[in-house]
Coordinates of C-alpha atoms and ligand atoms in Angstrom, one line a residue:
M1 CA 34.8 -44.1 18.0
A2 CA 35.8 -41.1 20.1
A3 CA 32.8 -38.9 21.0
D4 CA 32.7 -35.5 19.4
A5 CA 32.9 -33.3 22.5
T6 CA 30.7 -30.6 21.0
T7 CA 27.8 -33.2 20.4
F8 CA 27.5 -33.7 24.2
T9 CA 28.0 -30.1 25.4
P10 CA 24.5 -29.1 26.6
L11 CA 23.6 -25.6 25.3
V12 CA 21.6 -23.6 27.7
L13 CA 20.4 -20.2 26.4
S14 CA 19.1 -17.7 28.9
D15 CA 15.4 -17.6 29.7
R16 CA 15.5 -14.0 28.5
I17 CA 16.5 -15.0 25.0
N18 CA 14.3 -18.1 24.9
A19 CA 11.3 -15.8 25.7
M20 CA 12.2 -13.5 22.8
Q21 CA 10.7 -13.8 19.4
E22 CA 12.6 -13.1 16.2
S23 CA 11.4 -9.9 14.4
Q24 CA 8.6 -11.1 12.1
T25 CA 9.4 -8.5 9.5
I26 CA 13.0 -9.7 9.3
A27 CA 11.8 -13.4 9.3
M28 CA 9.5 -12.7 6.3
A29 CA 12.2 -10.9 4.5
K30 CA 14.5 -13.9 5.0
K31 CA 11.8 -16.3 3.5
A32 CA 11.4 -14.0 0.5
R33 CA 15.2 -13.9 0.0
A34 CA 15.3 -17.7 0.2
L35 CA 12.6 -18.1 -2.5
A36 CA 14.4 -15.5 -4.6
A37 CA 17.7 -17.5 -4.3
E38 CA 15.8 -20.5 -5.8
G39 CA 15.1 -18.3 -8.8
V40 CA 11.5 -17.3 -8.0
D41 CA 10.6 -13.7 -9.0
V42 CA 9.6 -12.5 -5.5
I43 CA 8.3 -9.0 -4.9
S44 CA 9.1 -8.1 -1.3
L45 CA 6.8 -5.6 0.4
S46 CA 7.8 -6.8 3.8
F47 CA 10.6 -4.5 4.8
G48 CA 10.1 -1.0 6.3
E49 CA 12.9 0.5 4.3
P50 CA 13.0 3.5 1.9
D51 CA 14.0 2.4 -1.6
F52 CA 15.8 5.7 -2.1
Q53 CA 19.5 6.2 -1.8
T54 CA 20.8 8.4 0.9
P55 CA 21.1 12.0 -0.6
Q56 CA 24.4 12.7 -2.1
Y57 CA 25.4 15.7 0.2
I58 CA 25.1 13.3 3.2
K59 CA 27.3 10.7 1.5
D60 CA 29.8 13.4 0.7
A61 CA 30.0 14.5 4.3
A62 CA 30.8 10.9 5.3
K63 CA 33.7 10.8 2.8
Q64 CA 34.9 14.1 4.1
A65 CA 34.7 12.9 7.7
L66 CA 37.0 9.9 6.9
D67 CA 39.5 12.2 5.1
E68 CA 39.4 14.6 8.1
G69 CA 40.2 11.8 10.5
Y70 CA 36.9 11.3 12.4
T71 CA 37.9 7.7 13.2
F72 CA 38.0 7.7 17.0
Y73 CA 35.6 6.9 19.7
T74 CA 33.1 9.8 20.2
P75 CA 31.4 10.8 23.4
V76 CA 28.9 8.1 24.3
P77 CA 25.8 10.3 23.7
G78 CA 27.2 11.6 20.4
Y79 CA 29.4 14.6 19.3
P80 CA 28.4 17.8 21.1
E81 CA 27.9 19.6 17.7
L82 CA 25.5 16.8 16.6
R83 CA 23.5 17.0 19.8
Q84 CA 23.3 20.8 19.4
A85 CA 22.1 20.4 15.8
I86 CA 19.4 18.0 17.1
C87 CA 18.4 20.6 19.6
D88 CA 18.2 23.1 16.7
K89 CA 16.1 20.7 14.7
F90 CA 13.7 20.3 17.7
E91 CA 13.4 24.1 17.9
R92 CA 12.9 24.6 14.2
D93 CA 10.5 21.7 13.4
N94 CA 8.8 21.1 16.8
Q95 CA 9.1 24.4 18.7
L96 CA 10.7 22.4 21.5
S97 CA 13.6 23.7 23.5
Y98 CA 16.2 21.1 24.6
K99 CA 19.9 21.3 25.5
P100 CA 22.6 18.8 24.4
E101 CA 22.4 17.3 27.9
N102 CA 18.8 16.2 27.0
I103 CA 19.9 14.3 23.9
V104 CA 21.4 10.8 23.5
V105 CA 22.4 9.7 20.0
S106 CA 22.3 5.9 19.5
T107 CA 22.8 3.1 17.0
G108 CA 19.4 3.7 15.4
A109 CA 16.1 4.8 16.9
K110 CA 15.8 1.1 17.8
Q111 CA 18.6 1.4 20.4
A112 CA 17.1 4.7 21.6
L113 CA 13.8 3.0 22.3
A114 CA 15.5 0.0 24.0
N115 CA 17.7 2.3 26.1
A116 CA 14.6 4.2 27.4
V117 CA 12.6 1.0 28.1
L118 CA 15.5 -0.6 29.9
A119 CA 16.2 2.6 31.8
L120 CA 12.6 3.0 33.0
V121 CA 10.9 -0.3 33.3
N122 CA 11.3 -2.7 36.3
P123 CA 10.3 -6.3 36.4
G124 CA 6.5 -6.4 37.0
D125 CA 5.9 -2.9 35.7
E126 CA 3.1 -2.4 33.1
V127 CA 3.8 -0.8 29.8
I128 CA 0.7 0.4 27.8
V129 CA 1.4 -0.1 24.1
F130 CA -1.0 1.4 21.5
A131 CA -1.8 -1.4 19.1
P132 CA -1.2 -2.0 16.2
Y133 CA 2.3 -1.3 17.3
W134 CA 5.8 -1.6 15.9
V135 CA 7.1 -5.1 16.2
S136 CA 10.0 -4.5 18.6
Y137 CA 8.1 -2.7 21.4
E138 CA 6.7 -5.8 22.9
E139 CA 10.0 -7.7 22.9
M140 CA 11.9 -4.7 24.4
V141 CA 9.4 -4.6 27.3
K142 CA 9.7 -8.4 27.8
L143 CA 13.5 -8.0 27.9
A144 CA 13.1 -5.4 30.7
G145 CA 10.8 -7.8 32.6
G146 CA 7.8 -5.7 32.1
T147 CA 4.3 -6.7 31.0
T148 CA 2.7 -5.1 28.0
V149 CA -0.9 -4.0 28.1
Q150 CA -2.2 -3.6 24.6
L151 CA -4.7 -1.0 23.8
M152 CA -6.2 -1.7 20.4
G153 CA -7.2 1.0 17.9
T154 CA -10.0 0.1 15.5
L155 CA -10.1 0.4 11.7
E156 CA -13.2 2.5 12.1
N157 CA -11.2 5.0 14.3
D158 CA -8.2 5.0 12.0
F159 CA -6.5 2.6 14.5
K160 CA -6.1 5.4 17.0
V161 CA -6.4 4.8 20.7
T162 CA -8.3 7.6 22.5
A163 CA -7.4 9.5 25.7
Q164 CA -10.4 7.9 27.4
E165 CA -9.2 4.4 26.6
L166 CA -5.7 5.3 27.9
E167 CA -7.1 6.7 31.1
A168 CA -9.1 3.5 31.7
A169 CA -6.0 1.4 31.2
I170 CA -3.6 3.2 33.6
T171 CA -3.0 1.5 36.9
P172 CA -0.6 2.3 39.8
R173 CA 1.8 -0.2 38.1
T174 CA 1.8 1.6 34.8
R175 CA 5.3 2.9 34.1
L176 CA 5.4 3.7 30.5
V177 CA 3.1 4.3 27.4
M178 CA 4.5 3.6 23.9
Y179 CA 3.2 4.6 20.5
S180 CA 4.5 5.7 17.1
S181 CA 3.0 8.7 15.2
P182 CA 3.0 8.6 12.2
C183 CA 2.4 4.9 13.0
N184 CA 4.1 1.8 11.7
P185 CA 2.2 -0.3 10.7
T186 CA -1.1 1.7 10.2
G187 CA 0.1 5.0 8.9
S188 CA -2.2 6.9 11.3
V189 CA -1.1 10.2 12.6
F190 CA -2.3 11.8 15.9
S191 CA -3.6 15.3 15.5
R192 CA -2.6 18.1 18.0
Q193 CA -6.1 17.9 19.5
E194 CA -5.9 14.1 20.0
L195 CA -2.5 14.5 21.6
G196 CA -3.8 17.3 23.8
A197 CA -6.4 15.0 25.2
I198 CA -3.8 12.3 25.8
A199 CA -1.5 14.9 27.5
E200 CA -4.3 15.8 29.9
V201 CA -4.5 12.1 31.0
V202 CA -0.7 11.8 31.3
A203 CA -0.5 15.0 33.4
R204 CA -3.0 13.5 35.8
N205 CA -0.7 10.5 36.2
P206 CA 2.7 11.7 37.1
H207 CA 4.0 8.2 37.7
V208 CA 3.6 7.5 33.9
H209 CA 6.2 8.3 31.2
V210 CA 5.5 8.2 27.5
L211 CA 7.8 7.0 24.8
A212 CA 6.7 8.9 21.6
D213 CA 8.3 7.3 18.6
E214 CA 8.4 10.0 15.8
I215 CA 10.7 8.3 13.4
Y216 CA 8.3 8.8 10.5
E217 CA 7.8 12.5 11.4
Y218 CA 8.8 13.7 7.9
I219 CA 6.7 11.1 6.0
N220 CA 3.4 12.8 6.7
F221 CA 0.7 13.4 4.1
V222 CA -1.6 15.5 6.3
G223 CA 0.9 18.3 6.9
E224 CA 1.2 19.1 10.6
H225 CA 3.3 16.9 12.8
A226 CA 2.3 17.3 16.5
S227 CA 4.5 16.1 19.4
L228 CA 3.3 15.1 22.8
A229 CA 6.3 16.9 24.4
Q230 CA 4.9 20.2 23.0
F231 CA 2.3 20.1 25.8
A232 CA 4.3 21.9 28.6
A233 CA 2.6 20.1 31.5
V234 CA 3.9 16.7 30.3
K235 CA 7.2 17.6 28.6
D236 CA 9.3 16.1 31.5
Q237 CA 7.2 12.8 31.3
V238 CA 7.8 12.4 27.5
I239 CA 10.8 10.8 25.8
T240 CA 10.7 11.7 22.1
V241 CA 12.5 9.3 19.8
N242 CA 13.5 10.1 16.2
G243 CA 16.2 9.3 13.7
F244 CA 17.5 9.4 10.2
S245 CA 16.6 6.0 8.8
K246 CA 13.2 7.0 7.2
G247 CA 13.3 10.8 6.6
Y248 CA 16.9 10.8 5.2
A249 CA 16.9 7.3 3.8
M250 CA 19.8 6.3 6.1
T251 CA 18.7 2.8 7.3
G252 CA 22.2 1.2 7.0
W253 CA 24.0 4.0 8.7
R254 CA 22.5 3.2 12.1
I255 CA 21.7 6.4 13.9
G256 CA 18.8 7.6 15.9
Y257 CA 18.3 9.7 19.1
L258 CA 16.1 10.6 22.0
A259 CA 15.2 13.7 23.8
A260 CA 14.2 13.5 27.5
R261 CA 14.7 15.2 30.8
K262 CA 18.3 15.2 31.7
E263 CA 18.1 12.4 34.4
I264 CA 16.6 10.0 31.9
A265 CA 19.1 11.0 29.2
A266 CA 21.9 10.4 31.7
A267 CA 20.5 6.9 32.5
C268 CA 20.3 6.0 28.8
E269 CA 23.9 7.3 28.4
K270 CA 25.0 5.0 31.3
L271 CA 23.3 2.0 29.8
Q272 CA 24.7 2.7 26.3
S273 CA 28.2 3.2 27.7
Q274 CA 28.2 -0.4 29.0
I275 CA 26.7 -2.0 25.9
T276 CA 27.7 -0.3 22.6
S277 CA 29.2 3.1 23.4
A278 CA 28.5 5.7 20.8
T279 CA 27.4 5.0 17.3
C280 CA 29.8 5.3 14.4
S281 CA 31.8 8.5 14.2
I282 CA 31.5 8.7 10.4
T283 CA 27.7 8.2 10.6
Q284 CA 27.4 11.0 13.2
R285 CA 29.3 13.4 10.9
A286 CA 27.0 12.5 8.0
A287 CA 23.9 13.0 10.3
L288 CA 25.2 16.4 11.2
A289 CA 25.3 17.3 7.5
A290 CA 21.9 15.8 7.0
L291 CA 20.4 18.1 9.6
Q292 CA 22.3 21.2 8.4
G293 CA 20.8 20.5 4.9
G294 CA 17.3 20.9 6.2
R295 CA 14.4 18.7 5.1
S296 CA 14.0 19.4 1.4
S297 CA 15.5 16.0 0.4
A298 CA 12.8 14.4 2.5
D299 CA 10.1 16.4 0.8
V300 CA 11.0 14.9 -2.6
M301 CA 10.7 11.4 -1.1
V302 CA 7.4 12.2 0.6
E303 CA 5.9 13.2 -2.7
A304 CA 6.8 9.8 -4.1
Y305 CA 5.4 8.0 -1.0
R306 CA 2.2 9.9 -1.3
R307 CA 1.8 9.1 -5.0
R308 CA 2.4 5.4 -4.3
R309 CA 0.0 5.4 -1.4
D310 CA -2.7 6.8 -3.7
M311 CA -1.9 4.3 -6.4
V312 CA -1.9 1.3 -4.0
L313 CA -5.2 2.4 -2.4
E314 CA -6.7 2.5 -5.8
L315 CA -5.4 -1.0 -6.7
V316 CA -6.6 -2.3 -3.3
Q317 CA -10.1 -1.1 -4.0
D318 CA -10.2 -3.6 -6.7
I319 CA -9.4 -6.5 -4.3
P320 CA -12.6 -7.7 -2.7
G321 CA -12.1 -8.6 1.0
F322 CA -9.4 -6.0 1.8
R323 CA -10.7 -3.3 4.1
T324 CA -8.2 -0.5 4.6
A325 CA -8.0 3.0 6.2
T326 CA -6.3 5.8 4.3
P327 CA -2.8 6.1 5.8
S328 CA -1.9 9.7 6.8
G329 CA 1.8 9.0 7.0
A330 CA 4.7 6.5 6.9
F331 CA 4.8 4.0 3.9
Y332 CA 2.5 1.1 4.6
I333 CA -1.0 0.0 4.0
F334 CA -2.5 -2.3 6.6
P335 CA -5.7 -3.9 5.3
D336 CA -8.0 -6.0 7.4
V337 CA -8.3 -9.4 5.6
T338 CA -10.8 -11.2 7.7
G339 CA -13.0 -11.5 4.6
Y340 CA -10.7 -14.4 3.5
F341 CA -10.8 -16.4 6.7
G342 CA -12.5 -19.8 6.2
K343 CA -11.7 -19.9 2.5
T344 CA -9.8 -22.8 0.9
T345 CA -6.7 -22.7 -1.3
P346 CA -6.5 -24.6 -4.6
T347 CA -4.4 -27.2 -2.7
G348 CA -7.0 -27.7 -0.1
E349 CA -5.6 -25.7 2.8
T350 CA -8.0 -23.5 4.9
I351 CA -7.0 -19.9 5.4
S352 CA -7.7 -19.3 9.1
S353 CA -5.5 -16.3 9.8
A354 CA -3.7 -13.4 8.3
A355 CA -0.5 -15.4 8.7
D356 CA -2.0 -18.2 6.5
L357 CA -3.0 -15.6 3.9
A358 CA 0.4 -13.9 3.9
M359 CA 2.0 -17.4 3.4
F360 CA -0.5 -18.2 0.5
M361 CA 0.4 -14.8 -1.1
L362 CA 4.1 -15.5 -0.8
N363 CA 3.8 -19.0 -2.3
D364 CA 1.1 -18.3 -5.0
A365 CA 1.6 -14.6 -5.9
H366 CA 5.3 -14.5 -4.9
V367 CA 4.6 -11.3 -3.0
A368 CA 6.0 -11.0 0.5
A369 CA 4.2 -9.0 3.2
V370 CA 4.0 -9.3 7.0
D371 CA 1.0 -10.7 8.9
G372 CA -0.5 -8.3 11.4
G373 CA 0.0 -10.7 14.3
A374 CA 3.6 -9.3 14.5
F375 CA 2.1 -5.9 15.2
G376 CA -0.6 -7.1 17.6
A377 CA -3.3 -7.1 14.9
P378 CA -3.8 -10.6 13.7
N379 CA -6.7 -9.7 11.3
C380 CA -4.5 -7.5 9.1
I381 CA -1.5 -7.7 6.8
R382 CA 1.2 -5.0 6.3
F383 CA 2.4 -4.1 2.9
S384 CA 5.3 -1.6 2.5
T385 CA 4.7 0.9 -0.2
A386 CA 8.4 1.9 -0.3
A387 CA 9.0 0.2 -3.6
A388 CA 9.1 1.3 -7.2
D389 CA 5.7 2.1 -8.8
E390 CA 5.9 -0.7 -11.4
K391 CA 6.7 -3.2 -8.6
L392 CA 3.8 -2.1 -6.5
R393 CA 1.4 -2.3 -9.5
E394 CA 2.6 -5.8 -10.4
A395 CA 2.4 -7.0 -6.8
F396 CA -1.2 -6.0 -6.3
L397 CA -2.2 -7.4 -9.7
R398 CA -0.6 -10.7 -8.7
I399 CA -2.3 -10.6 -5.3
K400 CA -5.7 -10.0 -6.9
T401 CA -5.2 -13.0 -9.3
S402 CA -4.1 -15.3 -6.5
L403 CA -6.9 -14.3 -4.0
A404 CA -9.5 -14.9 -6.7
K405 CA -8.4 -18.6 -6.6
L406 CA -9.6 -18.9 -2.9
R407 CA -13.0 -20.6 -2.6
Ligands
PLP501 C1 8.2 2.8 14.3 C2 9.6 2.5 14.2 N1 10.4 2.9 15.2 C3 11.7 2.7 15.1 C4 12.3 2.1 14.0 C5 13.8 1.8 14.1 O1 14.5 2.7 13.2 P1 16.1 2.7 13.2 O2 16.4 2.2 11.8 O3 16.5 4.1 13.4 O4 16.6 1.8 14.2 C6 11.5 1.7 13.0 C7 12.2 1.0 11.8 O5 11.5 0.3 11.1 C8 10.2 1.9 13.0 O6 9.3 1.6 12.0

């Protein structure tokens, strides 16, 4: 029988891709979808996605853009009028003054983050990541050949790394510091005072840049959003990343941006020009309308997120062994679940990690959540609260019933 040529063709993937992990949040969502396809009634609290539709005025702007013929390549860093509107947003919301040359619009905040990491980090450089951190930070640093140094916040300190801890971790090889505030997965929010102390440390270390991920800026229950770039002494060292996915419920549209000193912005533009070019023209026109419409549509969603956070915190109080901080922003709760380690399931398996517990909850309660290992916090589990009230209530009641079966 003739050999099938494809059977014998050796497949060699790059070391770079072999070293990379699949996003755990996406992996968990896939498992939940597979169970649902078998007919199981799964409640998925694994994805970081608003359950709201994009506001109508933004959708209308996209339709209008199509009708007006916005179907061509745009400048790589985005339409000038969109970059100007982003500057106006920084002025209005953050009292930060930027010019369009400081702004690069990308295919999601995710690409903005990746652009900055790849533009700044050399192989062998250290990148300090405040943990728990958003899943993709570590893999982006790996892709650039850098090494992450994790600084772990504690539940007792609302998962916030302090300026002193940062100072102690900086070495001559530190190139970048990365964090999100409001934070995914913990929901903690740095205060102006805390950022002020961090700014002092950063100013003393001019070889260090900071990637401040502010994608959850609008989803803030404590009121004031502070930006590290607001501290004049470090503004040139800070790259601020933001986007439309969370505040304007525009995850599928794929648009985010960064603001940085013009040399860094130009480097990100160069990188983007060789990989993806600009993001979609229609999306950019919709984003322009989103900004021109202000933030009142976000305020409505934030009220819902706050209500759900409060409801979930109350439901969680009823679950022994879940220890959780009160999130100040974003739409997650991130309980420490070590109280369940060492317990046995009805089928005789021992729970020895948050990953085991997340798997037990998926199989027994049919609730999908992501184990904290994906965020550098293997004692915790992340639940998204961006789901309808009834779904959240039902999910935590199911979890309570299932966890009571552990001995
Ligand atoms: C902290 C954080 N940064 C960045 C992103 C990426 O957002 P985008 O959809 O704009 O790529 C997310 C999305 O989940 C996030 O949670």
